[in-house]
mmCIF file of C-alpha atoms in Angstrom:
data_model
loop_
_atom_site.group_PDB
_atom_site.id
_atom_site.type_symbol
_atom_site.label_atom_id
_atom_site.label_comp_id
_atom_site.label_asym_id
_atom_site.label_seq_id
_atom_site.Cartn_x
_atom_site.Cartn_y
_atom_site.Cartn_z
ATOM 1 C CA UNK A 20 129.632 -69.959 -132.921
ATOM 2 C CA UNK A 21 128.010 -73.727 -132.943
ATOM 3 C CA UNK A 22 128.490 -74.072 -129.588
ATOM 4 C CA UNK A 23 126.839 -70.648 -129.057
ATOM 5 C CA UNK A 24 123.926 -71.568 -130.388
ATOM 6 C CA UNK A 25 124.030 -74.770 -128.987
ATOM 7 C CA UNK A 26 124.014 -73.584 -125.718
ATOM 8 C CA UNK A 27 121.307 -70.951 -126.376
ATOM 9 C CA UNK A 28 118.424 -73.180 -127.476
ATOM 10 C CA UNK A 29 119.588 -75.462 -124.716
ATOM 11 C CA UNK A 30 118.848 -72.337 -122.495
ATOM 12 C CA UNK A 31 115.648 -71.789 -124.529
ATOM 13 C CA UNK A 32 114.304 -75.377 -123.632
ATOM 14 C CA UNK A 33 114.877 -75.576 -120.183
ATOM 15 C CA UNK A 34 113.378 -72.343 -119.457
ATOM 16 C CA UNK A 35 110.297 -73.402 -121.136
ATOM 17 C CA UNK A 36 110.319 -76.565 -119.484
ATOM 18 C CA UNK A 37 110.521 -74.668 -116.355
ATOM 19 C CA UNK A 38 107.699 -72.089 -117.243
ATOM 20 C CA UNK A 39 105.098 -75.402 -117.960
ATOM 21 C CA UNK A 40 105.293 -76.617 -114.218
ATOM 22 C CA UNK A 41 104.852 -72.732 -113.215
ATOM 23 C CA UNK A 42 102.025 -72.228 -115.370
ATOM 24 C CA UNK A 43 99.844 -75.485 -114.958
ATOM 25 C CA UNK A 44 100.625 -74.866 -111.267
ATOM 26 C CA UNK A 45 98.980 -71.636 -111.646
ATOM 27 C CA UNK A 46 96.011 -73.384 -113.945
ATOM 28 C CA UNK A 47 95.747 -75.846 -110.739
ATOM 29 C CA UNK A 48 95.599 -72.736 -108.037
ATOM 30 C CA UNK A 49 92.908 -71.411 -110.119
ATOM 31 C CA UNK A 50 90.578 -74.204 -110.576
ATOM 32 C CA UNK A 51 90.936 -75.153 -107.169
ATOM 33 C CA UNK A 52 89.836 -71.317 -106.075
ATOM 34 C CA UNK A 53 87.033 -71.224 -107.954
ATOM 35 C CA UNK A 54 85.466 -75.011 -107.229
ATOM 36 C CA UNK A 55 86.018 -74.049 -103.590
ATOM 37 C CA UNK A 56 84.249 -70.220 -104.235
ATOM 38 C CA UNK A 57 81.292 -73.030 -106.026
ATOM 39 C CA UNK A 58 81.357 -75.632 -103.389
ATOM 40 C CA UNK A 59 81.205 -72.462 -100.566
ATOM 41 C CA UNK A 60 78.420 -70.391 -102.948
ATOM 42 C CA UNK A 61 76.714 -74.134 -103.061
ATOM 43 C CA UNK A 62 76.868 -74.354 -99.248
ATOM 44 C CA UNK A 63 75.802 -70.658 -98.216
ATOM 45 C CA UNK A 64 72.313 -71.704 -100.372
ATOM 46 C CA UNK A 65 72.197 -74.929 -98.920
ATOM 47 C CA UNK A 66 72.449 -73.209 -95.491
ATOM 48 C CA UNK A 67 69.875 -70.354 -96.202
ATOM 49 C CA UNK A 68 67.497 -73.285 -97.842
ATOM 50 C CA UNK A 69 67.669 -75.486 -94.234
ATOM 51 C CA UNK A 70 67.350 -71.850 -92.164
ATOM 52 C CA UNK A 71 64.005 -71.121 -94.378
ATOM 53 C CA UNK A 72 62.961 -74.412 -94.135
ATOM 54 C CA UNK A 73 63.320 -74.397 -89.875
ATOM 55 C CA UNK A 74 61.396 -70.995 -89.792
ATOM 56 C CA UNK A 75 58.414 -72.606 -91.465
ATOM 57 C CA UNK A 76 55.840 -73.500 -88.693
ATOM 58 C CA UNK A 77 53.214 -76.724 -88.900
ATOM 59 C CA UNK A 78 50.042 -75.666 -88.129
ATOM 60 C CA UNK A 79 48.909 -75.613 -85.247
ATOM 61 C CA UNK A 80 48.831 -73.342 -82.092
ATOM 62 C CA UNK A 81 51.938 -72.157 -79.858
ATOM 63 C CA UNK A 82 52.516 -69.553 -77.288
ATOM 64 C CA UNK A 83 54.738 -66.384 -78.554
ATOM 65 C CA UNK A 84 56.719 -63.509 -77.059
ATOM 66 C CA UNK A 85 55.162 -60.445 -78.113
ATOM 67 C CA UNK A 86 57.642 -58.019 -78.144
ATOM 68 C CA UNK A 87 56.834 -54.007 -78.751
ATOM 69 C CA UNK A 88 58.731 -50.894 -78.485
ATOM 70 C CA UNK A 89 56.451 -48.845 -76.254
ATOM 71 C CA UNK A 90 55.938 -48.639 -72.447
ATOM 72 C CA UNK A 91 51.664 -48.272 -73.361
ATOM 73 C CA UNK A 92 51.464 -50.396 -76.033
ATOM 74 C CA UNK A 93 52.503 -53.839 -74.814
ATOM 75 C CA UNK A 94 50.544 -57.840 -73.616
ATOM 76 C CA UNK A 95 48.856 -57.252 -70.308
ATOM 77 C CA UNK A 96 51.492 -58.335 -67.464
ATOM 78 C CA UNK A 97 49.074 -61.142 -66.514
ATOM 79 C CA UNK A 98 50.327 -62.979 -69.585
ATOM 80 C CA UNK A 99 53.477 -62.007 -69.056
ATOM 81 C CA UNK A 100 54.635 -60.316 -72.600
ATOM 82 C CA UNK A 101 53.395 -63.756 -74.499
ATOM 83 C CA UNK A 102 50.033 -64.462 -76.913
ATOM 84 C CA UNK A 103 48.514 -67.312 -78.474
ATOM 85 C CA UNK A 104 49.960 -67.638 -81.879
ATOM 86 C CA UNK A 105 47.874 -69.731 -84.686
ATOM 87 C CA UNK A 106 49.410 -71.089 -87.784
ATOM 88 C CA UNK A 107 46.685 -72.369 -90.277
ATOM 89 C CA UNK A 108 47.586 -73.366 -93.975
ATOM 90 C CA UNK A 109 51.238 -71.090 -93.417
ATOM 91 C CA UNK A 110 49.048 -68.338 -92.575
ATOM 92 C CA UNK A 111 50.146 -66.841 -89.086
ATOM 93 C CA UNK A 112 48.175 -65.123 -86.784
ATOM 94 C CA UNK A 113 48.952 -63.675 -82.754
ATOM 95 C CA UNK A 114 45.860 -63.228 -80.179
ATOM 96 C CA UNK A 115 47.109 -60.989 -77.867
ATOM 97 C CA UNK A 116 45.703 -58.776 -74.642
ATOM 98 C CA UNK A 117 46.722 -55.460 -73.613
ATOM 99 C CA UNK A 118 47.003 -53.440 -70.735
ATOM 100 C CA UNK A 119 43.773 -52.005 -70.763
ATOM 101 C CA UNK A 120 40.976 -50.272 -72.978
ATOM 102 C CA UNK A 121 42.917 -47.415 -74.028
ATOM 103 C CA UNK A 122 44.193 -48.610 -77.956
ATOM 104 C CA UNK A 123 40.441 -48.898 -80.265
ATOM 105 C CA UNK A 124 41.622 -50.352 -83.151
ATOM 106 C CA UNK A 125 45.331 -51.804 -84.473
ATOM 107 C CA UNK A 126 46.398 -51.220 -88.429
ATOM 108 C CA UNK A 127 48.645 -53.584 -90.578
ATOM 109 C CA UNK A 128 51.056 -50.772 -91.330
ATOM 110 C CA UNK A 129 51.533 -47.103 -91.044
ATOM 111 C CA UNK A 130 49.252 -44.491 -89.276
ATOM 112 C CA UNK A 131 49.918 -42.345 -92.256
ATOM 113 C CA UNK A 132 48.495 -45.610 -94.277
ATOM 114 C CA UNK A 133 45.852 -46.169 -91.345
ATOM 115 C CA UNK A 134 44.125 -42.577 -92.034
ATOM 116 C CA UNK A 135 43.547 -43.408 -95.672
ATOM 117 C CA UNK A 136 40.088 -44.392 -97.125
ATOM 118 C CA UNK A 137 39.455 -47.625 -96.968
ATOM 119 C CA UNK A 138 41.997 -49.007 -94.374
ATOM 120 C CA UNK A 139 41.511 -51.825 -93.052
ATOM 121 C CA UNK A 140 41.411 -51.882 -89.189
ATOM 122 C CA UNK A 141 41.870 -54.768 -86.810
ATOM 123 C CA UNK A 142 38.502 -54.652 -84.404
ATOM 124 C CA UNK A 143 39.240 -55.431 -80.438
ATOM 125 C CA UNK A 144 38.409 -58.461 -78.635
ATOM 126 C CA UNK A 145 36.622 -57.840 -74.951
ATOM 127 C CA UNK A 146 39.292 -60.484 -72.807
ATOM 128 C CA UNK A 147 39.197 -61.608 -69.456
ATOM 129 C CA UNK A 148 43.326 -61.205 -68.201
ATOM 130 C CA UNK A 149 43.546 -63.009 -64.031
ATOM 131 C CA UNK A 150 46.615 -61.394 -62.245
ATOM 132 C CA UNK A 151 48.784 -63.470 -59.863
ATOM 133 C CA UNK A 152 46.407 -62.023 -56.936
ATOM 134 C CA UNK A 153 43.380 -63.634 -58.293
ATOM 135 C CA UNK A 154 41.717 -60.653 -59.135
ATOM 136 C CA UNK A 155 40.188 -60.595 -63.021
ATOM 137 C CA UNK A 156 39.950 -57.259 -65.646
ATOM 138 C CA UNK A 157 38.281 -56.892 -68.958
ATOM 139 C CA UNK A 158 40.577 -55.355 -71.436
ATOM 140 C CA UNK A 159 41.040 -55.392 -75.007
ATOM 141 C CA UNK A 160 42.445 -58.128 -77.173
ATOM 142 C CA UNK A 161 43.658 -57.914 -80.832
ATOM 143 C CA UNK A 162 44.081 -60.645 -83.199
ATOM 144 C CA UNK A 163 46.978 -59.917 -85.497
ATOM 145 C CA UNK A 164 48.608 -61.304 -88.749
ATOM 146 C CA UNK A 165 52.262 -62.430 -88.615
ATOM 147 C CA UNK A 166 54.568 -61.794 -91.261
ATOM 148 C CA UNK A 167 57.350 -63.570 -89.898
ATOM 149 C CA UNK A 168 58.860 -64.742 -86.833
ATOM 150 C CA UNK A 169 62.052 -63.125 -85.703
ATOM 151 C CA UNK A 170 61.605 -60.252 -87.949
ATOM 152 C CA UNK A 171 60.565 -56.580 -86.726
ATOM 153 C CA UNK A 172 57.559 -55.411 -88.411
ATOM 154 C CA UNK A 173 54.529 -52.405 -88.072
ATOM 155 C CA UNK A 174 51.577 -51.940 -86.738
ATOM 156 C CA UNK A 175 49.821 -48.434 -86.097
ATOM 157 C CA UNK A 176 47.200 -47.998 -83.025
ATOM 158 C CA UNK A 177 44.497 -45.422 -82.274
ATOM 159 C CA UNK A 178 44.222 -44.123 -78.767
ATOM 160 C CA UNK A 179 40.386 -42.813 -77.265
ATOM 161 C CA UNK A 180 41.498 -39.445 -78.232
ATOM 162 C CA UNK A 181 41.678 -40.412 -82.087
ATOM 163 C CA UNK A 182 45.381 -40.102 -82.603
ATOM 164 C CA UNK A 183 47.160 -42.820 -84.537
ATOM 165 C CA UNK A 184 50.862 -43.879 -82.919
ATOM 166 C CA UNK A 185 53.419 -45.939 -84.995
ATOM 167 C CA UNK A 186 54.600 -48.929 -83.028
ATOM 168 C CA UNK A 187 57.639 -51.655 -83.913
ATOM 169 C CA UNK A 188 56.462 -55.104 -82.863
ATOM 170 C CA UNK A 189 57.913 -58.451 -83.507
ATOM 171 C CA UNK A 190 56.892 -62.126 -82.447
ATOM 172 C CA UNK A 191 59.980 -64.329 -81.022
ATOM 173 C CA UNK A 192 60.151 -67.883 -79.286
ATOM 174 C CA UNK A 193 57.297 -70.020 -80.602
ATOM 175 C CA UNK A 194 56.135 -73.300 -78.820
ATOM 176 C CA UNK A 195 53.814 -75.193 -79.855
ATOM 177 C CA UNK A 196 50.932 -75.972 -77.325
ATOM 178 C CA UNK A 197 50.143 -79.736 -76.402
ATOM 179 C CA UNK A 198 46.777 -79.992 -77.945
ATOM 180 C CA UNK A 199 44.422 -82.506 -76.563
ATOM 181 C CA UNK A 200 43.905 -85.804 -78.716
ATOM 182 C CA UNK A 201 41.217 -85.182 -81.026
ATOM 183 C CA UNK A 202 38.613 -88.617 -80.640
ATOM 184 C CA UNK A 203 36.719 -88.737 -83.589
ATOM 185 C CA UNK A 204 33.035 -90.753 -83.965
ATOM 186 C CA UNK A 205 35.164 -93.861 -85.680
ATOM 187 C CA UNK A 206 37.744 -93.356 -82.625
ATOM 188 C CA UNK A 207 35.142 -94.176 -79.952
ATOM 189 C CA UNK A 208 32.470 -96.482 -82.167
ATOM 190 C CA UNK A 209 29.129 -94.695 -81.622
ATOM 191 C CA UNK A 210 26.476 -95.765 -83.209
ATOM 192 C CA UNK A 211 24.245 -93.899 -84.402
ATOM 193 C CA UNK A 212 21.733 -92.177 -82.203
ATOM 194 C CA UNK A 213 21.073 -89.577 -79.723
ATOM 195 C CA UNK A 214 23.364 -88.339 -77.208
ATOM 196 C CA UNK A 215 24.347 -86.236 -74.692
ATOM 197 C CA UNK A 216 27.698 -85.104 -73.685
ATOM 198 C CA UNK A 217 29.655 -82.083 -70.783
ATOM 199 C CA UNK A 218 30.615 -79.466 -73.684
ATOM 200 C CA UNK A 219 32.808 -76.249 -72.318
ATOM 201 C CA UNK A 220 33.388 -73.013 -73.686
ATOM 202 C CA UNK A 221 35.885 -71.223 -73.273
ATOM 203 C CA UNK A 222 36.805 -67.682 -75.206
ATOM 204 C CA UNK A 223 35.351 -63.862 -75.521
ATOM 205 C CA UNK A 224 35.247 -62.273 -72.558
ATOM 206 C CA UNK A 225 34.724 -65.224 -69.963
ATOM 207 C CA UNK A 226 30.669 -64.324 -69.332
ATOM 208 C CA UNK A 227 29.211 -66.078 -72.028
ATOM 209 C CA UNK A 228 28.463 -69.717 -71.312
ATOM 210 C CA UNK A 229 26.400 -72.889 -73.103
ATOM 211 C CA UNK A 230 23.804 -75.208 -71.783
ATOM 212 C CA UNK A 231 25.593 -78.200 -70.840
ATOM 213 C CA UNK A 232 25.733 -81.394 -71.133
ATOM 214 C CA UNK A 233 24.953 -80.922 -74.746
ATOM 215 C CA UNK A 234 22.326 -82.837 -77.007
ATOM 216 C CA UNK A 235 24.739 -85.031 -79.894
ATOM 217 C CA UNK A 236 23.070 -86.553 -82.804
ATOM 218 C CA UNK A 237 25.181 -89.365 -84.583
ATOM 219 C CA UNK A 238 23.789 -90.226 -87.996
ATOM 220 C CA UNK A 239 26.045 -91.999 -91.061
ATOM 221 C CA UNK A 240 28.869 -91.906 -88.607
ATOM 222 C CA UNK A 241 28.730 -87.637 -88.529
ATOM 223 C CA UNK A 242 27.960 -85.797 -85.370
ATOM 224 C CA UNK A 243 25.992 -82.743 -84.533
ATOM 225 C CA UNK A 244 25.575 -80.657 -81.163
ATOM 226 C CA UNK A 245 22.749 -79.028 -80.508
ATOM 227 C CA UNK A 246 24.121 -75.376 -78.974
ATOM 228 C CA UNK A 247 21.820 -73.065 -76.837
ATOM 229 C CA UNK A 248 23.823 -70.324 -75.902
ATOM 230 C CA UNK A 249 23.031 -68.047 -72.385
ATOM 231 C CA UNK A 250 22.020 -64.872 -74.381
ATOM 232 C CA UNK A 251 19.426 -64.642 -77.390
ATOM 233 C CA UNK A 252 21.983 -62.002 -78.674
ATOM 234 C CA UNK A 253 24.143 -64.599 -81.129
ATOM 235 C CA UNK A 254 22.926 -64.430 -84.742
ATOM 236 C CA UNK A 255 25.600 -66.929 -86.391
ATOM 237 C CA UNK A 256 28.125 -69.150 -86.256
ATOM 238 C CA UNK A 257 30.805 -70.330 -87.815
ATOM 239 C CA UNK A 258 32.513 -73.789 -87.730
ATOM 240 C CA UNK A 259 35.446 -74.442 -90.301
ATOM 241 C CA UNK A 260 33.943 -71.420 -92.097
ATOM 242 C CA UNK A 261 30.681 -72.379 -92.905
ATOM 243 C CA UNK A 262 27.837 -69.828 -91.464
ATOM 244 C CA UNK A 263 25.131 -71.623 -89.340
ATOM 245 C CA UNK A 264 21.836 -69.719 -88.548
ATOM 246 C CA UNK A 265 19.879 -70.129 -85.128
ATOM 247 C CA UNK A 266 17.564 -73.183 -85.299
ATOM 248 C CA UNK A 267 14.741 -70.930 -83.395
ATOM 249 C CA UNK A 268 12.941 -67.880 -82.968
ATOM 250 C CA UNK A 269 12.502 -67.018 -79.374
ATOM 251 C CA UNK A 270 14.621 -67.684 -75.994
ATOM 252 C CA UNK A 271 18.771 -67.845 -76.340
ATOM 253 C CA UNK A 272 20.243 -69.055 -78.859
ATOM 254 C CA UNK A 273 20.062 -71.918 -80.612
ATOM 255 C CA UNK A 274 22.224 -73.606 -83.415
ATOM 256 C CA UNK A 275 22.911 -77.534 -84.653
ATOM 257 C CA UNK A 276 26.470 -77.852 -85.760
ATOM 258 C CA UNK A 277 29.108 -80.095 -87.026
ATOM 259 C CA UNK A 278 31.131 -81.678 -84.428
ATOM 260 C CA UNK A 279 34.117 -82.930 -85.888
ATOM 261 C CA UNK A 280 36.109 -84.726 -83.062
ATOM 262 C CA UNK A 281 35.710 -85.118 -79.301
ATOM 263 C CA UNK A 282 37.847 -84.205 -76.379
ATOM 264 C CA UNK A 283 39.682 -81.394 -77.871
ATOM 265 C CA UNK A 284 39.136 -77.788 -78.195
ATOM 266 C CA UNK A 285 37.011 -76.697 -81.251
ATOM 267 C CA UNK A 286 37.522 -73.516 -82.563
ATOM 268 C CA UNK A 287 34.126 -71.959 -83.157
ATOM 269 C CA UNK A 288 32.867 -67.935 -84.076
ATOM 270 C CA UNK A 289 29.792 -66.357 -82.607
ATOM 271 C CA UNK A 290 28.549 -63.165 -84.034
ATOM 272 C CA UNK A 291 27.058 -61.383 -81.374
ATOM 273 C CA UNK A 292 24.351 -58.302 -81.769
ATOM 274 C CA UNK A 293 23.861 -57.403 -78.189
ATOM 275 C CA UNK A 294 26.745 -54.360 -78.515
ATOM 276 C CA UNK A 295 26.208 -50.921 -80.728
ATOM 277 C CA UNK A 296 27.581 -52.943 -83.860
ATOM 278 C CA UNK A 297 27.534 -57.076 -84.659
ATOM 279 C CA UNK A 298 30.804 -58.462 -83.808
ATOM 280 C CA UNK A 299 32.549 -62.015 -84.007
ATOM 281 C CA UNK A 300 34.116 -63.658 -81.226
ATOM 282 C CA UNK A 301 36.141 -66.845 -81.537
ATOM 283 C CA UNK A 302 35.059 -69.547 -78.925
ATOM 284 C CA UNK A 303 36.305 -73.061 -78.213
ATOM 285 C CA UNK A 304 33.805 -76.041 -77.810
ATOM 286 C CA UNK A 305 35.203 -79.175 -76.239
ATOM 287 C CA UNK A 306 32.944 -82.022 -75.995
ATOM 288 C CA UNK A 307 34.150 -84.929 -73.053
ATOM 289 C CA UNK A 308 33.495 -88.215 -74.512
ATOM 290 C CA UNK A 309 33.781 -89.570 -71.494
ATOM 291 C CA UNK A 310 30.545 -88.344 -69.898
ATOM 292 C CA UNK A 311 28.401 -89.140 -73.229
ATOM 293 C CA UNK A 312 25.663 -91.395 -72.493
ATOM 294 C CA UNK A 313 22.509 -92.681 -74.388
ATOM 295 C CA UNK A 314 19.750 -90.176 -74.596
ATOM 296 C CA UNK A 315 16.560 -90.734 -72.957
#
């Protein structure tokens, strides 16, 4: 009977010597399953916090695909389905031209939403598109705000006959333009005086121009053109979103603006009065440095 028992806490023992192994074993499986479910969980967020971080544009300007799900609706062929894309303080914005004349006005949304009270509608741009041929049309442009790149979003248009149509759009492919190298007064050591420089326009619909060369005043190191447009029709402009009035009365326009940097396109606005209603048309002003001479 001893030697019974013995026996059976000798059996007792070694099983539960046996079962220790099993069970820290299965302790060991577990941790190991769950600091690998961390470490992947850790990675996942690591990889979503580099993919967010590559979507994020610099500011500056690049050209786009404009993609759109409709045979009308769509970038005039000339530019071959791209815009111009501009990223300022994260904000994104496309430029593009369509076919033709035939869409009035583009909405952020729905045309349910577009009908509502108060909607606020994008208002065309008159472009100039050139086709391969060499031959030049006037159609209508549209400057509109980009959620996101890659990522399908929509925007409702009105036809001439007043009916709103739903459309899918998306921007893909951004690359940034090379920009000229902005020369600044520092940059090319002008003293201060009075200049004159070449200035060219370029922007709206291709028939407004600017007296050129242009008169530059340098004084405490700042710079200011003197602008006399071809029409008598511009009422304001706006550089870097200050509003500068017409410095006369009579003939075309005139303004004195800030000129921040030379030999590089500066993006300007001129609102323009000689259609039904006022409208503002983003320009570019480049000023050559290289022609600037001593004014007389």
């Amino acid at each position: 009977m001893k030697r019974s028992m013995t026996f059976f806490l000798s059996l007792i023992c070694a099983t539960a010597m046996m079962a220790a192994p099993v069970a820290m074993a299965a302790e060991t499986e577990t941790e190991t399953a769950v600091t690998e479910m961390v470490s992947e969980a850790e990675t996942e967020t690591g990889s979503e916090t580099e993919t967010e971080a590559e979507g994020v544009l610099e500011d500056g300007t690049y050209t786009a695909e404009f993609d759109t799900d409709s045979s009308m609706f769509h970038v005039n062929e000339a530019n071959e389905g791209k815009g111009v894309l501009t990223v300022k303080d994260g904000e994104m914005t496309i430029h593009i031209s369509l076919s033709g004349k035939g869409f009035l006005n583009l909405f952020m949304g729905t045309s349910e939403d577009a009908k509502k009270d108060g909607a606020e509608l994008l208002e065309p741009t008159t472009d100039t598109v050139t086709y391969k041929d060499g031959t030049s049309e006037e159609v209508y442009g549209f400057d509109i705000p980009v959620p996101a790149i890659d990522e399908e979003f929509t925007v409702a248009a009105i036809g001439k006959k007043g009916k709103w149509y739903d459309h899918k759009v998306s921007v893909k492919n951004p690359v940034k333009e090379d920009g000229a190298e902005k020369k600044t007064v520092a940059d090319l050591n002008l003293e201060d005086g009075d200049y004159t420089t070449e200035v060219t326009l370029e922007g709206g619909s291709g028939r407004a121009t600017v007296d050129s060369p242009a008169a530059i005043t340098i004084k405490d190191g700042k710079a200011t053109a003197t602008i006399v447009w071809s029409s008598p029709n511009y009422d304001y402009m706006l550089v870097d979103g200050e509003k500068y009035e017409p410095v006369n009365t009579e003939g075309n326009s005139t303004f004195e603006i800030p000129v921040d940097g030379f030999d590089y396109p500066m993006e300007v606005v001129g609102d323009t009065v000689a259609m039904s209603e006022p409208h503002e048309i983003e320009y570019t002003l480049q000023f050559d440095s290289s022609t600037m001479e001593k004014a007389e």
